Amino acid sequence: KAGVTQTPRYLIKTRGQQVTLSCSPISGHRSVSWYQQTPGQGLQFLFEYFSETQRNKGNFPGRFSGRQFSNSRSEMNVSTLELGDSALYLCASSLEGGIGELFFGEGSRLTVL
Amino acid sequence: QKEVEQNSGPLSVPEGAIASLNCTYSDRGSQSFFWYRQYSGKSPELIMFIYSNGDKEDGRFTAQLNKASQYVSLLIRDSQPSDSATYLCAVMGTGFQKLVFGTGTRLLVSP
């Protein structure tokens, strides 16, 4: 059974640009969550999607957005990149959501110059 | 006060010893608690979850929960060098799938 797949794995952008990250959940999983991981702040919740609906959102500015498609694949977008957006962005999937047994992808490491 | 607090470590133990990792949380209404292990450069992987007060054992791992004290711990018996990693405590927050993570405790097991 394939795990959670995230693309791209690594990317470098400059300030002001935008970026789109993709996540394919484990087959059959309908909930997709996104987290930002930085050395100083640890793992911070961005948002969660289920059946194409955003059910929960963390305390991030509106530059961070996401969506989920009918096949449960998800994308997140960060516009007007800032240096502080440099981080590992982790996607996690679960069957239904709400019970916390998340399965993480390998992450997309974003560097903003 | 952080929602989930862990000692950053590193916690150093010799091979074969018991490693004790601790976590406190602030939301008294929290119901679900998780321990994830993260190797350097890798993504977190779920080790254990616990919902009820008391102990839950799985192989060499034991999770302990005390809701009255808002305290969760993870014991690793017979620690191995391969257990060297960062251990993340996570608590289910309000709403769907919002896991609130501690910043993790780095464990070093020396041969």
Short mmCIF file of C-alpha atoms in Angstrom, two decimals, chain B residues 22-82:
data_model
loop_
_atom_site.label_atom_id
_atom_site.label_comp_id
_atom_site.label_asym_id
_atom_site.label_seq_id
_atom_site.Cartn_x
_atom_site.Cartn_y
_atom_site.Cartn_z
CA ASN B 22 7.40 13.42 29.37
CA CYS B 23 4.81 15.83 28.09
CA THR B 24 2.33 18.22 29.68
CA TYR B 25 -0.65 19.87 28.02
CA SER B 26 -2.79 22.85 28.86
CA ASP B 27 -6.24 22.00 27.45
CA ARG B 28 -8.02 20.07 30.19
CA GLY B 29 -10.67 18.99 27.70
CA SER B 30 -8.20 17.09 25.51
CA GLN B 31 -9.21 13.49 24.88
CA SER B 32 -6.64 11.97 22.54
CA PHE B 33 -2.89 11.79 22.95
CA PHE B 34 -0.23 10.58 20.58
CA TRP B 35 3.47 9.88 20.45
CA TYR B 36 5.30 10.26 17.17
CA ARG B 37 8.92 9.42 16.43
CA GLN B 38 10.89 11.47 13.94
CA TYR B 39 14.30 10.47 12.71
CA SER B 40 16.56 13.22 11.45
CA GLY B 41 15.53 14.23 7.94
CA LYS B 42 12.44 12.03 8.00
CA SER B 43 8.76 12.60 8.63
CA PRO B 44 7.01 11.78 11.93
CA GLU B 45 5.67 8.26 12.37
CA LEU B 46 3.03 7.25 14.87
CA ILE B 47 4.27 5.06 17.72
CA MET B 48 1.36 4.99 20.10
CA PHE B 49 -1.88 6.65 21.02
CA ILE B 50 -3.75 6.66 24.31
CA TYR B 51 -7.22 7.87 25.19
CA SER B 52 -7.84 6.63 28.74
CA ASN B 53 -6.10 7.25 32.03
CA GLY B 54 -3.52 4.66 32.92
CA ASP B 55 -0.95 2.70 30.99
CA LYS B 56 -0.97 1.26 27.50
CA GLU B 57 1.75 -1.12 26.46
CA ASP B 58 2.93 -2.06 22.97
CA GLY B 59 6.10 -4.09 22.83
CA ARG B 60 8.94 -2.09 24.36
CA PHE B 61 6.80 1.05 24.51
CA THR B 62 4.43 2.10 27.29
CA ALA B 63 2.32 5.24 27.15
CA GLN B 64 1.02 6.66 30.40
CA LEU B 65 -1.77 9.19 30.75
CA ASN B 66 -2.87 11.17 33.78
CA LYS B 67 -5.64 13.56 32.79
CA ALA B 68 -5.95 15.03 36.28
CA SER B 69 -2.32 16.13 36.13
CA GLN B 70 -2.51 16.83 32.37
CA TYR B 71 0.52 14.66 31.88
CA VAL B 72 1.49 12.11 29.25
CA SER B 73 4.62 10.03 29.19
CA LEU B 74 6.31 7.46 27.01
CA LEU B 75 8.57 4.78 28.42
CA ILE B 76 10.94 2.89 26.15
CA ARG B 77 12.30 -0.27 27.72
CA ASP B 78 15.54 -1.92 26.64
CA SER B 79 16.51 1.19 24.66
CA GLN B 80 18.42 0.57 21.46
CA PRO B 81 20.67 2.91 19.46
CA SER B 82 18.03 2.70 16.72
#
